[in-house]
Amino acid sequence: MAPSPIGFEKERNRVTLPRIWAGIKRRLSSPFVWGTGLLIGVAALIWWIIDANPVRTELSQAGFQVVEPDMHFGLAVDTLQWTTDTIQSGQTLSDILTSAGLSHQRNHETALVAAELFPLTALRAGRLYHLLDDPDTEGQDWFVYEPNAYEYVRVDLQGGGKSERVAYPVEVRESTAGGRIETSLWNAMVGNGYSFELTDKMEDALQWSVDFYHVQVGEKFRLLYERDFIEDEQAGLGRVLAANYETDNKDFYAFWFESDIDTLTGYYDCEGRPMKASFLKSPVRYSRISSSYNLRRFHPILRRTRPHYGTDYAAPYGTPIRAVANGTVTHASRTRGNGNYVKIKHNQAITTQYLHMQGFAPGIRAGTRVSQGEIIGYVGSTGLATGPHVCFRFWKDGKQIDHTKLEFPPAAPLPDSLLPAFFSQRDEYLQSLDRVILPELDTTEVAP
């Protein structure tokens, strides 16, 4: 008996496992499905490879990121053979290039190119240089030298015209320093881990107001200064931005201020008056007063009491001696007692003299114009001197006087138009100085 139409329809629509499997096989056999599945599988495999690979390649919305080469001196150095050596005493660029295999002609041409980038005499014994070679070319390809921490010179040894002098990108960070005087400024700085260079820069900022040759135990200093970093490594020091020196009697401040007018850029006190005075406190740095102005001084060589009309600053042989103010050299000569000396006329009223020099700076002779801070000679012990020092003498209106007792009137402040900007900068610097924590003064007594 034939099934009824209704029964047949129910039998045809019944879902059974054989029916399901048959449908799946029909769909899997479709070329479209096979192609889609293959693409999905390949993409999954690539994703797994990238995700498991430890190199810095990433899959992002932008696609694949190519592994970055190791760049240094403007070159992909991981593709080059790198040789580093030390410049020897008396070694020239020509010597280095010859040892690197350059022909005489190529050596000469390269030296001419290099000389346009830096003085060839600037090669310093003990400093490093680098030779970089591309294995795909014949001979060395690059000579690299860093004349200082802030730049490098790259010379193309193949003559391709790609030589250049390049400054490194510098990141400037602000730092603070502070200390108390226990014996000397030098010991206070070094004892707290600060450098000779930072001491020098602090003296630059305060040299017109603080007598660093009469520091007392317990005096304090605070500094805000810049440090230069190249690739997260400290390369050097920038300028001191703010300095404070505190004595029992007063506080001295110096704040760096930059103006579009070059003559107004420099250090100023709290009121916006220039720190730069007409005369420096001393003709030498990092020295000590070994003998003061004394009208009844016992002379150590002549062995008799004799007026000492100058101030002696003891310092190592060769220490630079500076002109304390602008002026004109009237004498640069030698006598039996003074040894080598320089005398400078600053104006109608004031003249200074510098005795016992080891020698004169180049160009220093009668008639030479000098500027404040300019080196005029070097510490020695010529003439009647027991050791290396400079005897500094100061004439005012024809009479020798004790210059350490002089007080010069302050200079005029910044123009009114610049004072608001200066005061704003000063207040920021003061906040930084106030946050400097000073070490406690060591009051431990040493047993006799």
CSV table of C-alpha atoms in Angstrom, one decimal:
chain,number,residue,atom,x,y,z
A,1,MET,CA,0.0,0.0,0.0
A,2,ALA,CA,1.5,3.3,-1.0
A,3,PRO,CA,2.2,5.9,1.8
A,4,SER,CA,-0.2,8.7,2.1
A,5,PRO,CA,1.0,12.1,0.9
A,6,ILE,CA,1.1,13.4,4.4
A,7,GLY,CA,3.1,10.5,5.7
A,8,PHE,CA,5.6,10.8,2.8
A,9,GLU,CA,6.2,14.5,3.7
A,10,LYS,CA,6.9,13.6,7.3
A,11,GLU,CA,9.4,10.9,6.3
A,12,ARG,CA,11.2,13.3,3.9
A,13,ASN,CA,11.6,16.1,6.5
A,14,ARG,CA,12.8,13.8,9.3
A,15,VAL,CA,16.3,14.9,10.5
A,16,THR,CA,18.6,11.9,10.8
A,17,LEU,CA,22.4,11.6,11.4
A,18,PRO,CA,23.0,10.0,8.0
A,19,ARG,CA,21.1,12.9,6.4
A,20,ILE,CA,23.3,15.5,8.4
A,21,TRP,CA,26.6,13.8,7.4
A,22,ALA,CA,25.6,13.6,3.8
A,23,GLY,CA,24.9,17.4,3.8
A,24,ILE,CA,28.2,18.2,5.4
A,25,LYS,CA,30.1,16.1,2.8
A,26,ARG,CA,28.3,17.9,0.0
A,27,ARG,CA,29.3,21.3,1.4
A,28,LEU,CA,32.9,20.3,2.1
A,29,SER,CA,33.3,19.2,-1.5
A,30,SER,CA,32.5,22.8,-2.7
A,31,PRO,CA,35.6,24.6,-4.2
A,32,PHE,CA,34.5,27.8,-2.5
A,33,VAL,CA,34.6,26.2,0.9
A,34,TRP,CA,37.9,24.6,0.3
A,35,GLY,CA,39.5,27.9,-0.7
A,36,THR,CA,38.1,29.8,2.2
A,37,GLY,CA,39.3,27.1,4.7
A,38,LEU,CA,42.8,27.1,3.2
A,39,LEU,CA,43.1,30.9,3.6
A,40,ILE,CA,41.9,30.7,7.2
A,41,GLY,CA,44.4,28.0,7.9
A,42,VAL,CA,47.3,29.9,6.4
A,43,ALA,CA,46.4,33.1,8.3
A,44,ALA,CA,46.2,31.1,11.6
A,45,LEU,CA,49.6,29.5,10.9
A,46,ILE,CA,51.2,32.9,10.2
A,47,TRP,CA,49.6,34.3,13.4
A,48,TRP,CA,51.0,31.4,15.4
A,49,ILE,CA,54.5,31.9,14.0
A,50,ILE,CA,54.6,35.6,14.7
A,51,ASP,CA,53.1,35.2,18.2
A,52,ALA,CA,55.8,32.6,19.1
A,53,ASN,CA,58.7,34.5,17.6
A,54,PRO,CA,60.8,36.4,20.2
A,55,VAL,CA,61.9,39.1,17.7
A,56,ARG,CA,60.4,42.5,17.9
A,57,THR,CA,58.1,41.9,14.8
A,58,GLU,CA,54.4,42.5,15.6
A,59,LEU,CA,51.2,42.1,13.7
A,60,SER,CA,49.1,45.3,14.0
A,61,GLN,CA,46.2,46.9,12.3
A,62,ALA,CA,48.8,48.5,10.0
A,63,GLY,CA,50.2,45.2,9.0
A,64,PHE,CA,53.6,43.7,9.5
A,65,GLN,CA,56.3,45.9,11.1
A,66,VAL,CA,59.8,45.3,9.8
A,67,VAL,CA,62.6,44.6,12.4
A,68,GLU,CA,64.5,47.9,12.9
A,69,PRO,CA,68.2,47.8,12.2
A,70,ASP,CA,70.8,48.7,14.8
A,71,MET,CA,71.5,52.3,13.9
A,72,HIS,CA,74.7,54.1,15.1
A,73,PHE,CA,76.7,56.9,13.6
A,74,GLY,CA,73.9,57.1,11.0
A,75,LEU,CA,74.6,53.6,9.8
A,76,ALA,CA,73.0,50.2,10.1
A,77,VAL,CA,76.0,48.8,12.0
A,78,ASP,CA,74.6,45.3,12.4
A,79,THR,CA,75.3,44.9,8.6
A,80,LEU,CA,78.9,46.1,8.9
A,81,GLN,CA,82.1,44.8,10.4
A,82,TRP,CA,83.2,47.1,13.2
A,83,THR,CA,86.7,47.7,14.4
A,84,THR,CA,87.6,50.0,17.3
A,85,ASP,CA,91.1,51.1,18.2
A,86,THR,CA,92.9,53.8,20.3
A,87,ILE,CA,94.7,56.7,18.8
A,88,GLN,CA,98.4,56.5,19.8
A,89,SER,CA,100.7,59.4,20.7
A,90,GLY,CA,101.8,61.1,17.5
A,91,GLN,CA,99.5,59.1,15.3
A,92,THR,CA,97.8,61.0,12.5
A,93,LEU,CA,94.7,60.4,10.4
A,94,SER,CA,97.0,59.5,7.5
A,95,ASP,CA,98.7,56.8,9.6
A,96,ILE,CA,95.3,55.4,10.5
A,97,LEU,CA,94.1,55.4,6.9
A,98,THR,CA,97.3,53.8,5.7
A,99,SER,CA,97.0,51.0,8.2
A,100,ALA,CA,93.4,50.5,7.1
A,101,GLY,CA,94.7,49.7,3.6
A,102,LEU,CA,93.8,53.0,1.7
A,103,SER,CA,96.0,53.8,-1.2
A,104,HIS,CA,98.2,56.9,-1.2
A,105,GLN,CA,95.8,58.8,-3.5
A,106,ARG,CA,92.6,57.8,-1.6
A,107,ASN,CA,94.4,58.6,1.7
A,108,HIS,CA,95.2,62.1,0.4
A,109,GLU,CA,91.6,62.7,-0.9
A,110,THR,CA,90.0,61.5,2.3
A,111,ALA,CA,92.3,63.7,4.5
A,112,LEU,CA,91.1,66.7,2.5
A,113,VAL,CA,87.5,65.8,3.1
A,114,ALA,CA,88.1,65.2,6.8
A,115,ALA,CA,89.9,68.5,7.2
A,116,GLU,CA,86.7,70.3,6.2
A,117,LEU,CA,84.8,68.6,9.0
A,118,PHE,CA,87.3,69.0,11.9
A,119,PRO,CA,90.9,70.0,12.5
A,120,LEU,CA,93.1,67.0,11.9
A,121,THR,CA,95.2,68.1,14.8
A,122,ALA,CA,92.2,67.5,17.0
A,123,LEU,CA,92.9,63.8,17.1
A,124,ARG,CA,93.8,63.1,20.7
A,125,ALA,CA,96.0,60.3,21.9
A,126,GLY,CA,94.0,57.9,24.0
A,127,ARG,CA,90.6,58.6,22.3
A,128,LEU,CA,88.8,55.9,20.3
A,129,TYR,CA,88.2,55.7,16.6
A,130,HIS,CA,86.1,53.2,14.6
A,131,LEU,CA,86.5,51.6,11.2
A,132,LEU,CA,83.4,50.1,9.6
A,133,ASP,CA,83.5,47.8,6.7
A,134,ASP,CA,80.7,46.6,4.4
A,135,PRO,CA,81.6,43.0,3.4
A,136,ASP,CA,80.0,43.6,0.0
A,137,THR,CA,82.5,46.3,-1.0
A,138,GLU,CA,86.3,46.3,-1.4
A,139,GLY,CA,88.2,47.9,1.5
A,140,GLN,CA,87.1,49.8,4.5
A,141,ASP,CA,84.0,52.0,4.1
A,142,TRP,CA,83.9,54.4,7.1
A,143,PHE,CA,86.1,56.2,9.6
A,144,VAL,CA,84.3,57.5,12.6
A,145,TYR,CA,85.7,59.8,15.4
A,146,GLU,CA,84.0,61.5,18.3
A,147,PRO,CA,85.9,64.8,19.0
A,148,ASN,CA,83.7,65.2,22.1
A,149,ALA,CA,80.8,63.6,23.8
A,150,TYR,CA,78.2,65.7,21.8
A,151,GLU,CA,79.1,64.9,18.2
A,152,TYR,CA,80.8,62.5,15.8
A,153,VAL,CA,82.6,62.8,12.5
A,154,ARG,CA,81.9,60.1,9.8
A,155,VAL,CA,84.3,60.1,6.9
A,156,ASP,CA,83.4,58.1,3.7
A,157,LEU,CA,86.5,56.1,2.8
A,158,GLN,CA,84.9,55.0,-0.5
A,159,GLY,CA,84.7,58.6,-1.8
A,160,GLY,CA,81.0,58.5,-2.1
A,161,GLY,CA,80.5,62.0,-0.8
A,162,LYS,CA,78.6,61.0,2.4
A,163,SER,CA,81.0,62.4,4.9
A,164,GLU,CA,79.5,64.6,7.7
A,165,ARG,CA,79.8,65.9,11.2
A,166,VAL,CA,76.7,65.2,13.2
A,167,ALA,CA,75.5,66.4,16.6
A,168,TYR,CA,73.9,63.8,18.9
A,169,PRO,CA,70.3,64.6,20.1
A,170,VAL,CA,70.8,65.9,23.6
A,171,GLU,CA,68.2,65.6,26.4
A,172,VAL,CA,68.6,68.2,29.1
A,173,ARG,CA,67.6,67.3,32.7
A,174,GLU,CA,67.6,69.5,35.7
A,175,SER,CA,69.3,68.4,38.9
A,176,THR,CA,70.0,69.9,42.3
A,177,ALA,CA,73.0,69.9,44.6
A,178,GLY,CA,73.7,71.1,48.1
A,179,GLY,CA,76.2,71.0,50.9
A,180,ARG,CA,77.8,72.6,54.0
A,181,ILE,CA,81.4,73.8,54.3
A,182,GLU,CA,83.4,71.7,56.8
A,183,THR,CA,86.9,72.6,55.6
A,184,SER,CA,86.8,74.0,52.1
A,185,LEU,CA,84.4,74.4,49.2
A,186,TRP,CA,86.3,71.8,47.2
A,187,ASN,CA,86.0,69.2,49.9
A,188,ALA,CA,82.4,70.0,50.4
A,189,MET,CA,81.7,69.5,46.7
A,190,VAL,CA,83.8,66.4,46.2
A,191,GLY,CA,82.7,64.9,49.6
A,192,ASN,CA,79.1,65.0,48.4
A,193,GLY,CA,79.9,63.4,45.0
A,194,TYR,CA,79.9,66.5,42.9
A,195,SER,CA,82.4,67.1,40.1
A,196,PHE,CA,85.2,69.6,39.7
A,197,GLU,CA,83.3,70.9,36.7
A,198,LEU,CA,80.2,71.7,38.8
A,199,THR,CA,82.4,73.5,41.3
A,200,ASP,CA,83.8,75.6,38.4
A,201,LYS,CA,80.3,76.4,37.2
A,202,MET,CA,79.1,77.5,40.6
A,203,GLU,CA,82.1,79.8,41.0
A,204,ASP,CA,81.2,81.3,37.6
A,205,ALA,CA,77.7,82.1,38.8
A,206,LEU,CA,78.8,83.6,42.1
A,207,GLN,CA,82.3,84.8,41.5
A,208,TRP,CA,81.4,88.5,41.6
A,209,SER,CA,79.6,88.3,45.0
A,210,VAL,CA,81.2,85.5,47.0
A,211,ASP,CA,84.7,85.4,48.2
A,212,PHE,CA,85.5,81.7,47.9
A,213,TYR,CA,88.9,82.3,49.5
A,214,HIS,CA,87.5,83.1,52.9
A,215,VAL,CA,84.8,80.4,53.3
A,216,GLN,CA,83.9,79.5,56.9
A,217,VAL,CA,82.8,76.2,58.5
A,218,GLY,CA,79.0,75.9,58.4
A,219,GLU,CA,78.4,78.0,55.3
A,220,LYS,CA,75.8,76.4,52.9
A,221,PHE,CA,75.3,76.2,49.2
A,222,ARG,CA,72.4,75.0,47.0
A,223,LEU,CA,72.4,74.6,43.2
A,224,LEU,CA,70.0,74.0,40.4
A,225,TYR,CA,71.9,72.9,37.3
A,226,GLU,CA,71.5,71.1,34.0
A,227,ARG,CA,72.8,67.7,33.0
A,228,ASP,CA,73.1,66.7,29.3
A,229,PHE,CA,72.1,63.1,28.4
A,230,ILE,CA,72.7,61.3,25.1
A,231,GLU,CA,70.9,58.0,24.7
A,232,ASP,CA,70.2,57.9,28.5
A,233,GLU,CA,74.0,58.3,29.3
A,234,GLN,CA,75.2,61.5,30.9
A,235,ALA,CA,77.4,63.3,28.5
A,236,GLY,CA,78.2,66.5,30.5
A,237,LEU,CA,77.0,69.4,32.5
A,238,GLY,CA,75.0,72.3,31.2
A,239,ARG,CA,74.8,75.7,33.0
A,240,VAL,CA,74.0,76.4,36.6
A,241,LEU,CA,70.5,77.8,36.5
A,242,ALA,CA,70.3,79.0,40.1
A,243,ALA,CA,72.8,79.2,43.0
A,244,ASN,CA,72.5,80.1,46.6
A,245,TYR,CA,75.4,80.6,49.0
A,246,GLU,CA,74.6,81.3,52.6
A,247,THR,CA,76.9,82.8,55.2
A,248,ASP,CA,76.3,83.9,58.8
A,249,ASN,CA,75.5,87.4,57.6
A,250,LYS,CA,73.6,87.1,54.3
A,251,ASP,CA,72.4,85.0,51.4
A,252,PHE,CA,73.8,85.4,47.9
A,253,TYR,CA,71.7,84.3,45.0
A,254,ALA,CA,72.4,84.0,41.2
A,255,PHE,CA,69.7,83.3,38.7
A,256,TRP,CA,70.4,82.6,35.0
A,257,PHE,CA,68.1,84.6,32.7
A,258,GLU,CA,68.1,84.6,28.9
A,259,SER,CA,67.0,87.6,26.9
A,260,ASP,CA,66.6,88.2,23.2
A,261,ILE,CA,69.1,90.9,23.8
A,262,ASP,CA,72.5,89.2,24.1
A,263,THR,CA,74.0,91.8,26.4
A,264,LEU,CA,71.2,91.2,28.9
A,265,THR,CA,71.6,87.4,29.1
A,266,GLY,CA,73.5,86.3,32.2
A,267,TYR,CA,73.2,85.9,36.0
A,268,TYR,CA,71.1,88.2,38.1
A,269,ASP,CA,70.4,88.6,41.8
A,270,CYS,CA,67.0,88.5,43.4
A,271,GLU,CA,66.1,92.0,42.3
A,272,GLY,CA,67.1,91.5,38.7
A,273,ARG,CA,70.5,93.3,39.1
A,274,PRO,CA,73.4,91.8,37.0
A,275,MET,CA,75.7,89.6,39.1
A,276,LYS,CA,78.6,90.6,36.9
A,277,ALA,CA,80.6,93.3,38.6
A,278,SER,CA,83.2,95.6,37.2
A,279,PHE,CA,86.0,93.6,38.9
A,280,LEU,CA,86.5,89.9,39.7
A,281,LYS,CA,87.2,88.9,43.3
A,282,SER,CA,90.4,87.0,42.4
A,283,PRO,CA,92.7,86.5,39.4
A,284,VAL,CA,92.9,82.7,39.8
A,285,ARG,CA,90.4,80.0,40.6
A,286,TYR,CA,90.7,77.1,43.1
A,287,SER,CA,93.5,78.7,45.0
A,288,ARG,CA,94.0,79.9,48.5
A,289,ILE,CA,95.3,83.2,50.0
A,290,SER,CA,98.7,82.4,51.3
A,291,SER,CA,99.6,85.9,52.3
A,292,SER,CA,97.2,88.9,52.7
A,293,TYR,CA,97.8,92.6,52.3
A,294,ASN,CA,99.9,93.5,55.3
A,295,LEU,CA,102.0,96.7,56.0
A,296,ARG,CA,104.1,94.9,58.6
A,297,ARG,CA,104.7,91.5,57.0
A,298,PHE,CA,107.9,89.6,57.6
A,299,HIS,CA,109.4,88.7,54.2
A,300,PRO,CA,110.3,85.0,54.0
A,301,ILE,CA,113.3,85.5,51.7
A,302,LEU,CA,114.6,88.9,52.7
A,303,ARG,CA,114.2,87.9,56.4
A,304,ARG,CA,113.0,91.3,57.5
A,305,THR,CA,109.8,93.2,58.1
A,306,ARG,CA,108.6,94.8,54.9
A,307,PRO,CA,105.1,96.0,53.8
A,308,HIS,CA,103.3,93.5,51.6
A,309,TYR,CA,101.1,95.6,49.3
A,310,GLY,CA,99.5,92.7,47.5
A,311,THR,CA,97.5,89.5,48.1
A,312,ASP,CA,99.2,86.2,47.4
A,313,TYR,CA,97.1,83.4,45.8
A,314,ALA,CA,98.9,80.0,46.0
A,315,ALA,CA,98.1,77.7,43.2
A,316,PRO,CA,99.8,74.9,41.2
A,317,TYR,CA,102.3,75.8,38.5
A,318,GLY,CA,100.6,76.6,35.2
A,319,THR,CA,97.3,77.7,36.7
A,320,PRO,CA,95.8,80.3,34.4
A,321,ILE,CA,95.8,83.9,35.7
A,322,ARG,CA,92.9,86.1,34.6
A,323,ALA,CA,92.5,89.8,34.1
A,324,VAL,CA,90.1,91.0,36.8
A,325,ALA,CA,88.5,93.6,34.5
A,326,ASN,CA,88.7,95.1,31.0
A,327,GLY,CA,91.8,97.2,30.4
A,328,THR,CA,95.0,97.7,28.5
A,329,VAL,CA,98.3,96.0,29.3
A,330,THR,CA,100.9,98.6,30.2
A,331,HIS,CA,103.7,96.2,31.1
A,332,ALA,CA,104.5,92.6,30.3
A,333,SER,CA,108.1,92.2,31.4
A,334,ARG,CA,110.4,90.9,34.1
A,335,THR,CA,112.3,92.3,37.1
A,336,ARG,CA,114.5,90.7,39.7
A,337,GLY,CA,111.9,90.9,42.5
A,338,ASN,CA,108.6,90.7,40.5
A,339,GLY,CA,109.8,88.0,38.2
A,340,ASN,CA,107.5,87.8,35.1
A,341,TYR,CA,104.7,90.3,35.7
A,342,VAL,CA,101.8,92.0,33.9
A,343,LYS,CA,100.4,95.4,34.7
A,344,ILE,CA,96.9,96.5,33.4
A,345,LYS,CA,95.4,100.0,33.4
A,346,HIS,CA,91.6,99.7,33.7
A,347,ASN,CA,90.5,103.3,33.9
A,348,GLN,CA,91.9,106.7,35.1
A,349,ALA,CA,91.7,105.5,38.7
A,350,ILE,CA,92.5,101.8,38.8
A,351,THR,CA,95.5,99.7,37.8
A,352,THR,CA,96.2,96.0,38.7
A,353,GLN,CA,99.4,94.0,38.6
A,354,TYR,CA,100.1,90.2,38.5
A,355,LEU,CA,103.6,89.0,39.7
A,356,HIS,CA,105.8,85.9,39.7
A,357,MET,CA,104.3,84.4,36.5
A,358,GLN,CA,105.7,81.3,35.0
A,359,GLY,CA,105.0,82.9,31.6
A,360,PHE,CA,102.7,85.1,29.6
A,361,ALA,CA,99.7,84.0,27.6
A,362,PRO,CA,100.1,84.3,23.8
A,363,GLY,CA,99.6,87.9,22.5
A,364,ILE,CA,100.0,89.5,25.9
A,365,ARG,CA,102.3,92.5,25.5
A,366,ALA,CA,102.3,96.3,26.2
A,367,GLY,CA,99.4,97.9,24.4
A,368,THR,CA,97.2,94.7,24.2
A,369,ARG,CA,93.5,95.2,25.1
A,370,VAL,CA,92.2,92.5,27.4
A,371,SER,CA,88.7,91.5,28.6
A,372,GLN,CA,87.6,90.6,32.1
A,373,GLY,CA,88.4,86.9,32.7
A,374,GLU,CA,90.8,86.7,29.8
A,375,ILE,CA,93.9,84.6,30.5
A,376,ILE,CA,97.0,86.8,30.7
A,377,GLY,CA,99.6,84.4,32.1
A,378,TYR,CA,100.3,81.3,34.3
A,379,VAL,CA,101.2,80.8,37.9
A,380,GLY,CA,104.9,80.4,38.6
A,381,SER,CA,107.5,81.3,41.1
A,382,THR,CA,109.8,83.7,39.2
A,383,GLY,CA,111.5,86.6,41.1
A,384,LEU,CA,111.5,86.6,44.9
A,385,ALA,CA,109.0,83.8,45.5
A,386,THR,CA,109.2,80.7,47.7
A,387,GLY,CA,106.6,78.7,45.8
A,388,PRO,CA,104.1,78.9,43.0
A,389,HIS,CA,101.7,81.8,43.5
A,390,VAL,CA,100.5,85.1,42.0
A,391,CYS,CA,101.0,88.3,44.0
A,392,PHE,CA,98.0,90.4,43.0
A,393,ARG,CA,98.3,94.2,43.5
A,394,PHE,CA,95.6,96.8,43.2
A,395,TRP,CA,96.1,100.6,42.7
A,396,LYS,CA,93.4,103.2,43.2
A,397,ASP,CA,94.1,106.8,42.6
A,398,GLY,CA,97.9,106.0,42.6
A,399,LYS,CA,97.8,104.2,46.0
A,400,GLN,CA,98.1,100.5,46.6
A,401,ILE,CA,95.2,99.2,48.6
A,402,ASP,CA,93.7,95.9,49.9
A,403,HIS,CA,91.3,95.0,47.1
A,404,THR,CA,89.5,92.5,49.4
A,405,LYS,CA,88.0,95.4,51.3
A,406,LEU,CA,86.5,97.1,48.3
A,407,GLU,CA,82.7,97.3,47.7
A,408,PHE,CA,81.6,98.2,44.2
A,409,PRO,CA,78.1,99.6,43.7
A,410,PRO,CA,75.6,97.3,42.1
A,411,ALA,CA,74.8,97.5,38.4
A,412,ALA,CA,71.5,98.8,37.1
A,413,PRO,CA,68.7,96.1,37.0
A,414,LEU,CA,67.0,94.7,34.0
A,415,PRO,CA,64.7,96.9,32.1
A,416,ASP,CA,61.1,97.2,33.5
A,417,SER,CA,59.8,95.4,30.5
A,418,LEU,CA,61.8,92.2,31.3
A,419,LEU,CA,61.3,92.2,35.1
A,420,PRO,CA,58.0,90.3,35.2
A,421,ALA,CA,59.4,87.4,33.1
A,422,PHE,CA,62.6,87.4,35.3
A,423,PHE,CA,60.6,87.4,38.6
A,424,SER,CA,58.5,84.5,37.3
A,425,GLN,CA,61.6,82.5,36.4
A,426,ARG,CA,63.3,83.4,39.7
A,427,ASP,CA,60.4,82.2,41.7
A,428,GLU,CA,60.4,78.8,40.0
A,429,TYR,CA,64.1,78.5,40.6
A,430,LEU,CA,63.7,79.4,44.3
A,431,GLN,CA,61.1,76.6,44.7
A,432,SER,CA,63.7,74.2,43.4
A,433,LEU,CA,66.4,75.5,45.7
A,434,ASP,CA,64.1,75.3,48.7
A,435,ARG,CA,63.6,71.6,48.1
A,436,VAL,CA,67.4,70.8,48.3
A,437,ILE,CA,68.1,68.9,51.5
A,438,LEU,CA,71.4,69.7,53.0
A,439,PRO,CA,73.6,67.1,54.8
A,440,GLU,CA,74.1,67.7,58.5
A,441,LEU,CA,77.4,69.3,59.6
A,442,ASP,CA,79.8,66.8,61.0
A,443,THR,CA,80.7,68.1,64.5
A,444,THR,CA,82.6,65.0,65.6
A,445,GLU,CA,85.8,66.1,67.3
A,446,VAL,CA,88.9,64.3,66.3
A,447,ALA,CA,90.9,63.0,69.3
A,448,PRO,CA,94.3,64.6,69.7
